Coordinates of C-alpha atoms and ligand atoms in Angstrom, one line a residue:
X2 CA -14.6 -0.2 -1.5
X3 CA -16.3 3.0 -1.1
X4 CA -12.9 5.2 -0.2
X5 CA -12.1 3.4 -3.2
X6 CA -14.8 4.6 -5.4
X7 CA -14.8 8.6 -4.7
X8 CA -10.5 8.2 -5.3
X9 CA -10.8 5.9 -8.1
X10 CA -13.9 8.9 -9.2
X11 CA -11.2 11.5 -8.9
X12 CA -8.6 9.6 -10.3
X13 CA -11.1 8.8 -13.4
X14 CA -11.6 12.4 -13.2
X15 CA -8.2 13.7 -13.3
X16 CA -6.9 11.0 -15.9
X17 CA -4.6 12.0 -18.9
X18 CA -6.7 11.8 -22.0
X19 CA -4.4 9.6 -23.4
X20 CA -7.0 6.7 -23.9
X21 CA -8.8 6.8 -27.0
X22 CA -12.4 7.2 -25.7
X23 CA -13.6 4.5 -28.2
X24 CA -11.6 2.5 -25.4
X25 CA -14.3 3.0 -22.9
X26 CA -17.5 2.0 -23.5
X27 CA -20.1 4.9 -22.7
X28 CA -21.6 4.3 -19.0
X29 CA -23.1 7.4 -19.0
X30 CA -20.8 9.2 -17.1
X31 CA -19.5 12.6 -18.4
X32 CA -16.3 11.8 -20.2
X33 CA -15.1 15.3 -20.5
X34 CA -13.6 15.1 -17.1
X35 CA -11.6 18.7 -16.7
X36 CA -9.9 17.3 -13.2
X37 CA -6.0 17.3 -13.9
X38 CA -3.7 14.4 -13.2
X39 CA -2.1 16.5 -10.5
X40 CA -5.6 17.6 -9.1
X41 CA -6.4 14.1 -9.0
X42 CA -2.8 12.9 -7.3
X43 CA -3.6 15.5 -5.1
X44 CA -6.8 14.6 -3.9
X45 CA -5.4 11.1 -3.2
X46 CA -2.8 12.3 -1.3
X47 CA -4.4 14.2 0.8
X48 CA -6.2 11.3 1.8
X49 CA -3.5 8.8 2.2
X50 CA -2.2 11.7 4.6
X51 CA -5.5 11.6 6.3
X52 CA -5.0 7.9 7.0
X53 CA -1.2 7.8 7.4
X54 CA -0.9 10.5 10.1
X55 CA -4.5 9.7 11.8
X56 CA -5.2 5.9 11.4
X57 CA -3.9 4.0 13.8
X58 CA -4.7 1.2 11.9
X59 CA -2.4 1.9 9.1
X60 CA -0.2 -0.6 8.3
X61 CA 3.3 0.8 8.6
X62 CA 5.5 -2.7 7.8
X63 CA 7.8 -1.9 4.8
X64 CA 7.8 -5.9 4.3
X65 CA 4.1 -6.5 3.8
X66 CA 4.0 -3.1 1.5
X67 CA 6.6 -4.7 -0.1
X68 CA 5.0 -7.5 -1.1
X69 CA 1.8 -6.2 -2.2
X70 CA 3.7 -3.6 -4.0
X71 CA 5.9 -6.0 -6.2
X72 CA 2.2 -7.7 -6.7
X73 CA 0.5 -4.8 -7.3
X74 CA 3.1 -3.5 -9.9
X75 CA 2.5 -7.4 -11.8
X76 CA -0.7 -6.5 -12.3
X77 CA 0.0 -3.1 -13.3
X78 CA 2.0 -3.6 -16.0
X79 CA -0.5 -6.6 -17.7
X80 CA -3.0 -3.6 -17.6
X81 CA -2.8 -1.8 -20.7
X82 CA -4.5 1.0 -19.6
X83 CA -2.5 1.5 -16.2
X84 CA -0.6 4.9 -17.0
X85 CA -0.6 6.6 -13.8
X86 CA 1.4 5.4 -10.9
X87 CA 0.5 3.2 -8.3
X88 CA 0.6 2.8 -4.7
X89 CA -0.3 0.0 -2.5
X90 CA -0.9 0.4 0.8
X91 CA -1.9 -1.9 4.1
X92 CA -4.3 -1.1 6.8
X93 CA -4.4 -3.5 9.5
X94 CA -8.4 -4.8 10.0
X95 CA -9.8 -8.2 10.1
X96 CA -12.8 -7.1 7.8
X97 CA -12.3 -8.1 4.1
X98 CA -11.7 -4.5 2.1
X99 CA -9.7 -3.1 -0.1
X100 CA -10.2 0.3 -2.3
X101 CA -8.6 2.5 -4.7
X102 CA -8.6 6.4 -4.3
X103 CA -8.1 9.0 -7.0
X104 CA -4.2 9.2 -8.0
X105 CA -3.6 5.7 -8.0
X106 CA -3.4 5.0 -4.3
X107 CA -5.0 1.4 -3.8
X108 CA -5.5 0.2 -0.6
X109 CA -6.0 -3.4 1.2
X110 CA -7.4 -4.5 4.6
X111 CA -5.3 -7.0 6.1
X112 CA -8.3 -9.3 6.7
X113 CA -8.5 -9.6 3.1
X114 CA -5.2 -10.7 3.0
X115 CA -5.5 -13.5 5.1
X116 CA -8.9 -14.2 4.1
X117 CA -6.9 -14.9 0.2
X118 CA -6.1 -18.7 -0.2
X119 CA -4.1 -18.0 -3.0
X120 CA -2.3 -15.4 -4.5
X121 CA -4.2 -15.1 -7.3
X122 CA -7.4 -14.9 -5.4
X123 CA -5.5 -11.7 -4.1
X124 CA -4.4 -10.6 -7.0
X125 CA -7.6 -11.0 -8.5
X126 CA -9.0 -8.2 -6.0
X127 CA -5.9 -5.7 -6.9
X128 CA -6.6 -6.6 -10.8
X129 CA -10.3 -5.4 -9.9
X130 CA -9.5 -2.4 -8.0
X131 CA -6.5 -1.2 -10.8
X132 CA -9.4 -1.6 -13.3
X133 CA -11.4 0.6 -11.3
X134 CA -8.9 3.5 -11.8
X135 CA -7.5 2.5 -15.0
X136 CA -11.3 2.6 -16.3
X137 CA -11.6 6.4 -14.6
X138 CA -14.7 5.1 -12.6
X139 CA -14.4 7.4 -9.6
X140 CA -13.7 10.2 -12.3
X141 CA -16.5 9.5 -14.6
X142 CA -19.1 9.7 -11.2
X143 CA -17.4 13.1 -9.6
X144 CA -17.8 14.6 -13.0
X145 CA -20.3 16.7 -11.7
X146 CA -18.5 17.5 -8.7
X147 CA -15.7 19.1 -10.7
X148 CA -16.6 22.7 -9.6
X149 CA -16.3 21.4 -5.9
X150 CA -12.7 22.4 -3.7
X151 CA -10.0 20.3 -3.0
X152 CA -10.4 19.6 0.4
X153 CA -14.2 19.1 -0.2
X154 CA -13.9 16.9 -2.9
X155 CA -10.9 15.1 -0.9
X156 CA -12.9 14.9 2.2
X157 CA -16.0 13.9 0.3
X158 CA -13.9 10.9 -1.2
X159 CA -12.8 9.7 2.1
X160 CA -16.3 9.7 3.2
X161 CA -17.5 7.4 0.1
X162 CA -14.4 5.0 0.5
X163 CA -14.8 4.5 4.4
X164 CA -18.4 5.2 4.9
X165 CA -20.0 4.9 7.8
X166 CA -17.5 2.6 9.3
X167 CA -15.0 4.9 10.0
X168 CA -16.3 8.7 10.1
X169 CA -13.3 9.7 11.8
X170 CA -11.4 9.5 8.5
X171 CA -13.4 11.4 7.2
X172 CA -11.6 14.8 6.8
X173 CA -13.5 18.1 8.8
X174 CA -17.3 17.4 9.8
X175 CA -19.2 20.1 7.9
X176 CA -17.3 18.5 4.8
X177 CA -17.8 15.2 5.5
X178 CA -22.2 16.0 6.7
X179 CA -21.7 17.3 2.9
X180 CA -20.1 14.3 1.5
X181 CA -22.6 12.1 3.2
X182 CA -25.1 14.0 1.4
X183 CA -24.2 12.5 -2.2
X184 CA -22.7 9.6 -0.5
X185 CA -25.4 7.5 -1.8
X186 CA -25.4 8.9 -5.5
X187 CA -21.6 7.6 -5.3
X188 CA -21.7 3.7 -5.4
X189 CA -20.0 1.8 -8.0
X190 CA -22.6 0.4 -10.4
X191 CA -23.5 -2.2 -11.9
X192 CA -22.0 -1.8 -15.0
X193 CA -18.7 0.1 -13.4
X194 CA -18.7 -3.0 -11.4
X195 CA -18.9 -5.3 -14.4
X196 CA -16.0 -3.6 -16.2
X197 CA -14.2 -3.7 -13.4
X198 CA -14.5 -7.3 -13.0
X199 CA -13.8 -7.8 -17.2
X200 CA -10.5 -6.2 -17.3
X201 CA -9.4 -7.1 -13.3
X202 CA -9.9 -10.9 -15.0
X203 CA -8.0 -10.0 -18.1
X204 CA -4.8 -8.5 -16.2
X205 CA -4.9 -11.7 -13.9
X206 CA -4.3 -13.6 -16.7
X207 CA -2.2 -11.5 -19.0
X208 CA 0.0 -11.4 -15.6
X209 CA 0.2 -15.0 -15.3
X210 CA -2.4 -16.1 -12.3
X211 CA -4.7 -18.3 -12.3
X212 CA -8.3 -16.5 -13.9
X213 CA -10.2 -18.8 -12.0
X214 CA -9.2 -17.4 -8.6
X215 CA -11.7 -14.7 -9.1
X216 CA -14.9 -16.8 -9.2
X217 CA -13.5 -18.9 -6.3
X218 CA -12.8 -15.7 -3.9
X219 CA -16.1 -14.4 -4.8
X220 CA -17.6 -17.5 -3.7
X221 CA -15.6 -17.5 -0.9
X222 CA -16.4 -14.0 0.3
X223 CA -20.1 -14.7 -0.5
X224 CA -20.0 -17.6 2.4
X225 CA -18.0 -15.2 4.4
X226 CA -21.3 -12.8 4.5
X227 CA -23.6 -15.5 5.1
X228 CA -22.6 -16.5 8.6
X229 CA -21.8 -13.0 9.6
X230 CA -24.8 -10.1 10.4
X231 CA -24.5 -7.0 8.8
X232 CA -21.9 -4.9 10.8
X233 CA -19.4 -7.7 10.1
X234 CA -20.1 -8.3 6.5
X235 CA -16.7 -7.7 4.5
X236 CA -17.0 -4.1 3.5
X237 CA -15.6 -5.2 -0.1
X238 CA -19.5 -7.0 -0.6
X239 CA -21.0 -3.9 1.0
X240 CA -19.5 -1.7 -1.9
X241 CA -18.8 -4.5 -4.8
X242 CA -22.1 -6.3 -3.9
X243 CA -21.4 -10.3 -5.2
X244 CA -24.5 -11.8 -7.0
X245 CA -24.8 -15.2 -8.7
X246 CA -24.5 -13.2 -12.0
X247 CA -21.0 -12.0 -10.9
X248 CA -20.1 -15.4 -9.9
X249 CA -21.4 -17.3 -13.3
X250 CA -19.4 -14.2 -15.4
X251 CA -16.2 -15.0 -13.7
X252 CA -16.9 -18.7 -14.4
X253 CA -17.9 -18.6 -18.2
X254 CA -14.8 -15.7 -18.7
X255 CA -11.9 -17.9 -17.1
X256 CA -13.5 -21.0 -18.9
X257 CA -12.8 -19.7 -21.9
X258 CA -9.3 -18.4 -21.2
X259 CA -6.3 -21.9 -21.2
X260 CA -5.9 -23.3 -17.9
X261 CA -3.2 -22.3 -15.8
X262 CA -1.5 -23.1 -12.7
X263 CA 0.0 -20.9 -10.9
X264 CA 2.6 -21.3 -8.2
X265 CA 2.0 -19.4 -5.6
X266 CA 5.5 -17.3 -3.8
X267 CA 7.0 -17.7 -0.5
X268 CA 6.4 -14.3 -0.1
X269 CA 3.2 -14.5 -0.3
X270 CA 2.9 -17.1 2.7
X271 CA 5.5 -15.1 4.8
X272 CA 3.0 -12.6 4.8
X273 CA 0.3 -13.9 5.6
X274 CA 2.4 -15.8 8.4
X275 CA 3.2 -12.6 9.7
X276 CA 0.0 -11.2 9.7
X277 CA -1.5 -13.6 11.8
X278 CA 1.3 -14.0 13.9
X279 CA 1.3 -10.2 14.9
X280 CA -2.5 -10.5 15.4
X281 CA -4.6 -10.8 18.7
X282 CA -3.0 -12.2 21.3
X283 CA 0.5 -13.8 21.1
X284 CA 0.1 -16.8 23.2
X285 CA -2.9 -17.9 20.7
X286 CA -1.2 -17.1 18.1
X287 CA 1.9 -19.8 19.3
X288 CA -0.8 -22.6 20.2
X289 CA -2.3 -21.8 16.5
X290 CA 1.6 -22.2 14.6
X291 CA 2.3 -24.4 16.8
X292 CA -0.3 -27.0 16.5
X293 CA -0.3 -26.3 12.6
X294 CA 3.6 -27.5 12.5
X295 CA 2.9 -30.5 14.6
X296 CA -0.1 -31.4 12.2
X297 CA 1.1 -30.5 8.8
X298 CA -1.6 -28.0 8.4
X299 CA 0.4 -25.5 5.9
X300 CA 0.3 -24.4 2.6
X301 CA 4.0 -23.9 3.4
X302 CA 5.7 -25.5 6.0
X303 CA 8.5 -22.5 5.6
X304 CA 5.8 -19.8 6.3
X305 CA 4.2 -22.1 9.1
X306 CA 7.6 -22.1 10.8
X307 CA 8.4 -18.5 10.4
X308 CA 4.8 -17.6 12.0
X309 CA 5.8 -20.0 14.9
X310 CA 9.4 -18.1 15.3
X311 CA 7.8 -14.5 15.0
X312 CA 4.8 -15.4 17.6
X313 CA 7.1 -16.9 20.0
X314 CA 9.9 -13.8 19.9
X315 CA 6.4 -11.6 20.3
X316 CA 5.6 -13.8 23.4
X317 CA 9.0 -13.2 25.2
X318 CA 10.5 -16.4 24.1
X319 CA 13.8 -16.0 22.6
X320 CA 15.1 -19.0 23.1
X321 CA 12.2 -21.4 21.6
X322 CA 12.2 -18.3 18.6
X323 CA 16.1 -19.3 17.7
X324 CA 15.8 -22.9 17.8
X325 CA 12.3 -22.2 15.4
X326 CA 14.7 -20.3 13.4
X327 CA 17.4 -23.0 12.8
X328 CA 14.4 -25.5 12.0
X329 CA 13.8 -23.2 9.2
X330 CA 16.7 -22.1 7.6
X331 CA 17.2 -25.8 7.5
X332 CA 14.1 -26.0 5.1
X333 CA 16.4 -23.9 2.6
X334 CA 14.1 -21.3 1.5
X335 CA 15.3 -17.8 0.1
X336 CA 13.3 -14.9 1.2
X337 CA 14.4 -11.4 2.4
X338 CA 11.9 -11.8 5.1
X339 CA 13.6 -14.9 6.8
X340 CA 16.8 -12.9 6.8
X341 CA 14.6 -9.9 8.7
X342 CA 13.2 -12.1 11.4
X343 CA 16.8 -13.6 11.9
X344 CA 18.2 -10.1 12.3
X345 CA 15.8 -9.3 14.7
X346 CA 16.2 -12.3 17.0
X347 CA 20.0 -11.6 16.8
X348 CA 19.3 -8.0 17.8
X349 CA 17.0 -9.0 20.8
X350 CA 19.2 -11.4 22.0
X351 CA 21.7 -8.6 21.9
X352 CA 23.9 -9.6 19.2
X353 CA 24.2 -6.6 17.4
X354 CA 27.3 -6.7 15.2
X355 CA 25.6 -10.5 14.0
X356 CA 22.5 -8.8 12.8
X357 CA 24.2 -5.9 11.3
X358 CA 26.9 -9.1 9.2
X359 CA 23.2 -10.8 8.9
X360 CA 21.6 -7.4 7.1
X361 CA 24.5 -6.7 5.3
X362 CA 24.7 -9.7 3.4
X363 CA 20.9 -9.7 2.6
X364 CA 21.2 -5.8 1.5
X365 CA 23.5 -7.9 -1.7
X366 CA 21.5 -10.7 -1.7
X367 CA 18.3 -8.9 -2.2
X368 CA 19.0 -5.5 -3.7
X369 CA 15.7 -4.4 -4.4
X370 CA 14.0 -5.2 -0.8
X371 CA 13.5 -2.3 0.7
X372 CA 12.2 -3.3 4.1
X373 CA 16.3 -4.9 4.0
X374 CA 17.7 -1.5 3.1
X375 CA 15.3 0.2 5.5
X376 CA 16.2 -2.7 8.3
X377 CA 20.2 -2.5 7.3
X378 CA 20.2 1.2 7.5
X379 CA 18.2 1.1 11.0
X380 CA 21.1 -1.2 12.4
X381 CA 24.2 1.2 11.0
X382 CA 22.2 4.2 13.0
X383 CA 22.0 2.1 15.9
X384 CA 25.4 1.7 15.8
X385 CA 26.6 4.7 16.1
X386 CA 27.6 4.7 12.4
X387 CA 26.1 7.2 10.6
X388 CA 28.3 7.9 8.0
X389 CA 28.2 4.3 6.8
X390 CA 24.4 4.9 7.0
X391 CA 24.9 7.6 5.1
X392 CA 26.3 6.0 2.1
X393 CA 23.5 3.5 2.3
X394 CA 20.9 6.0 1.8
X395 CA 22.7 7.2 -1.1
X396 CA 22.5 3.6 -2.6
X397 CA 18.9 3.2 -1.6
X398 CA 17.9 6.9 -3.0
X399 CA 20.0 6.0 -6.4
X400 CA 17.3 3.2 -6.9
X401 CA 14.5 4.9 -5.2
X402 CA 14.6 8.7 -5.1
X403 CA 10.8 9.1 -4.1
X404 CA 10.9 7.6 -0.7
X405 CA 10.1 9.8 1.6
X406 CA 11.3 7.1 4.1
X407 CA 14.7 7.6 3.0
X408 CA 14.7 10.9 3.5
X409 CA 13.6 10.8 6.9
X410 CA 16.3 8.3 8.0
X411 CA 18.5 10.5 6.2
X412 CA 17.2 13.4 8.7
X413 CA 17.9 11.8 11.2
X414 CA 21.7 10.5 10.4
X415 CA 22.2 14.2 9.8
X416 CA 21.1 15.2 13.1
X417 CA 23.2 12.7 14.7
X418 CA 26.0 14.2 12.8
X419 CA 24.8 17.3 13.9
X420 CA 24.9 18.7 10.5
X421 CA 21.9 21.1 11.0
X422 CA 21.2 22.4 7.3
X423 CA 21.0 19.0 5.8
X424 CA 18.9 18.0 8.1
X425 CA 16.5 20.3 7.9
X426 CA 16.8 19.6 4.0
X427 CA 16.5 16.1 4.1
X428 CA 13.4 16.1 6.3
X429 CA 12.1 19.2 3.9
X430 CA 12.3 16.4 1.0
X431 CA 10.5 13.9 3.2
X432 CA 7.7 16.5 3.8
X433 CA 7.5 17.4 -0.3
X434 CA 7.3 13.6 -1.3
X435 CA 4.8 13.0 1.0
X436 CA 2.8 15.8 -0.4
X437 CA 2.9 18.2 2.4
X438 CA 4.4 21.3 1.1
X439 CA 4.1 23.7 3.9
X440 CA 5.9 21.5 5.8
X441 CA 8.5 20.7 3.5
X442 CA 8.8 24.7 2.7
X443 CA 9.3 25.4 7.0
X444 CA 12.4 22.7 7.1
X445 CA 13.9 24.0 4.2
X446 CA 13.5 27.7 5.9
X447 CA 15.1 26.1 9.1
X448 CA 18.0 24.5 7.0
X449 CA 18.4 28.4 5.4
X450 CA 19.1 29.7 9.0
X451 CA 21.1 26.9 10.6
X452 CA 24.1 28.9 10.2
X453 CA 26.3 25.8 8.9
X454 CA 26.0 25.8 5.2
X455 CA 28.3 26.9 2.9
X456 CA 27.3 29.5 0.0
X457 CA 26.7 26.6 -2.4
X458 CA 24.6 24.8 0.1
X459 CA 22.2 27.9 0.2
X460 CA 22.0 28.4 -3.1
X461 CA 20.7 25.3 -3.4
X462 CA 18.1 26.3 -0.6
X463 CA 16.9 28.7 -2.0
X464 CA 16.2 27.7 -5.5
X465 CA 14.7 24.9 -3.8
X466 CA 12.3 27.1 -1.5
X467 CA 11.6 29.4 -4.0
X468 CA 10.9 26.2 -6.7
X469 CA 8.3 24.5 -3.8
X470 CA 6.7 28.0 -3.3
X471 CA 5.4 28.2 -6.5
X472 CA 4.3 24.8 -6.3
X473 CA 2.4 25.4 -3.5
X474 CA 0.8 29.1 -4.8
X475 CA -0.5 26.8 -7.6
X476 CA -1.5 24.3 -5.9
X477 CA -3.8 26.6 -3.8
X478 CA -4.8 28.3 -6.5
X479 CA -6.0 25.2 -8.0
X480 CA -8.3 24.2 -4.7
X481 CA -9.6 27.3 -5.5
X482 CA -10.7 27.0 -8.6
Ligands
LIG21 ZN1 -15.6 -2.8 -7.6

């Protein structure tokens, strides 16, 4: 939760004045936070770059982001205060963390994942962490940092949220010997941390879970820590230290609020299915599904199934995987993800126009899945069909035109195509969303002297280049501030 703090500080920091500041209770911090939204977006890209290009840990599955999107964005929207936009991410480590940078970029260990029994003990984290940034926390403490750089403050906000545990993250070393300096001025307190847990427990249940899952995960992480010495305790306690009082104020809140049930997805299962089936080493992870199915030890016999089929395609056996497969689809449970391991058994056993039928059906089926649309459009390029890819992408950008992932399989149809300039200009576009304008400004140069565009193409070019240009000079400008 530290890389959470310093981003949630800048986020706090940058945050539109649009809430009343009778909404927040004074905690001492300097209100009067001059750091701009953008500054603040900035800041937390910067660092999601960081991880993205240099962690190795990072989570790249477009189904598990999926998932913790969709929940992410429940909770979101139950948060009244939640004006900026959000980003869930994944990175893949057993220890039990999750954190929320400046800009609205949240994200979640893996371990913690698992570790969740529920999804509302999950969601109850993600309500906390929201709150963290919707409450301008991370702002409020690098108020006084305000006068620092960019890259400082960005390098001294990756050093907070990761801490000692991963240094490497932390971007340059003179910047981050400076950010350990005020490193330990920069923990959540008490109060922050009280908030935090108020609101997170309000957006759980103004989102429908269960308010109760937040005293029950705290428990549960406190009995985590207890058989574990320090260098294993989850991070998340490390940062969002869990005392009795915590525990007792999530109690007396979600006594007070009507009890509710709540029925936990399929999704939410998969996931977790897939996680541990992708984890360690693959004949364990067989014996463990395995001997789970045999002994109807499952929260969901569908997701226990589906971790069997996945570990046993990961551990070379196809055949076992398909009849897995068939033993599931008899359980006759909907989710995108079945259909996304059944394309890819197809696919490995070579079957390649019976994945592509199998994808194309889901891509109607589930419109708003992106992992289908990124999965569907993978198949068409694999096929040699990149104009029918093409018209994918245009579908998939209609409903999502900031995906930078789309842009990049849009590169590379292009290339195939050996259309040079729209290339260049799709991957330019890929570069911008992802916040990395120089890079985005050389592609679109590259597109300008491909030599196969058309005088309306390079118009468009150029007020493009010329439109990121200035972006950039103020973006500079502003790091120099
Ligand atoms: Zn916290």
């Amino acid at each position: 939760m530290r890389l959470a703090v310093a981003f949630a500080l800048a986020l706090a920091l940058a945050a539109p004045r649009a809430l009343p500041q009778s909404a927040l209770p004074d905690l001492g911090g300097t209100a009067d936070a001059t750091l701009s939204p953008q500054m603040e977006r900035k800041i937390g890209e910067e660092i999601v770059q960081e991880i993205r290009s240099r962690d190795p840990s990072y989570l790249d599955d477009p189904e598990v982001i999926d998932y913790l999107t969709g929940l992410g964005q429940r909770l979101v929207q139950a948060n009244p205060a939640a004006r900026q936009q959000f980003e869930f991410f994944v990175i893949r480590d057993h220890t039990v963390n999750a954190f929320a940078l400046p800009g609205g970029f949240v994200g979640v260990h893996t371990g913690l994942i698992t570790l969740a029994e529920t999804e509302s003990e999950l969601a109850s984290v993600l309500g906390h962490e929201i709150a963290h940034v919707t409450q301008r926390h991370i702002a409020r403490m690098l108020a006084n940092e305000q006068q620092m750089q960019l890259p400082l403050m960005a390098a001294m906000a990756a050093a907070i949220l990761f801490g000692r545990a991963r240094p490497d993250l932390a971007a340059g070393a003179i910047a981050a010997s400076q950010a350990g300096a005020v490193q330990s001025s920069l923990s959540y307190s008490r109060d922050f941390e009280r908030e935090a847990d108020r609101v997170g427990l309000q957006t759980l249940d103004a989102a429908g879970f269960d308010p109760r899952a937040m005293a029950s995960f705290f428990e549960k992480l406190q009995r985590s820590s207890r058989v574990s010495d320090d260098s294993t305790v989850p991070g998340y306690l490390r940062t969002h230290p869990v005392t009795v009082e915590r525990i007792a104020d999530a109690q007396n809140k979600a006594a007070a609020l009507p009890y509710r049930q709540h029925l936990d997805s399929v999704d939410f299962y998969l996931v977790r299915a897939k996680l541990r089936a992708e984890s360690g080493e693959a004949q364990d992870a067989v014996a463990a599904f395995d001997s789970a199915v045999r002994d109807g030890r499952y929260g969901s016999e569908a997701a226990a199934r589906y971790g069997l089929a996945l570990a046993l395609l990961r551990d070379g056996k196809l055949k076992q995987a398909q009849a897995e497969m068939v033993r599931l689809r008899a359980l006759g449970v909907a989710s995108p993800m079945i259909e996304l391991l059944d394309a890819r058994l197809k696919r490995t056993a070579g079957d390649r126009a019976g994945a592509l039928k199998l994808l194309a059906d889901a891509r109607v089926r589930y419109p708003s899945a992106r992992a289908v649309a990124y999965a569907n459009i993978a198949a068409l390029q694999e096929a040699g069909r990149n104009d029918d890819a093409l018209k994918a992408l245009a579908d998939a950008m209609r409903a999502y035109p900031r995906d930078a992932r789309l842009y990049g399989l849009q590169a590379k149809s292009y290339a195939a195509l050996g259309k040079r300039l729209l290339q260049h200009q799709a991957q330019g576009e890929a570069y911008a969303l992802q916040g990395s304008l120089p890079a985005a400004i050389e592609q679109l140069q590259l597109a300008r002297a491909s030599g196969d565009g058309d005088f309306y193409q390079l118009s468009v070019i150029d007020a493009r280049l010329k439109e990121l240009r200035a972006k950039h000079v103020a973006e500079l400008a502003d790091m120099k501030r």
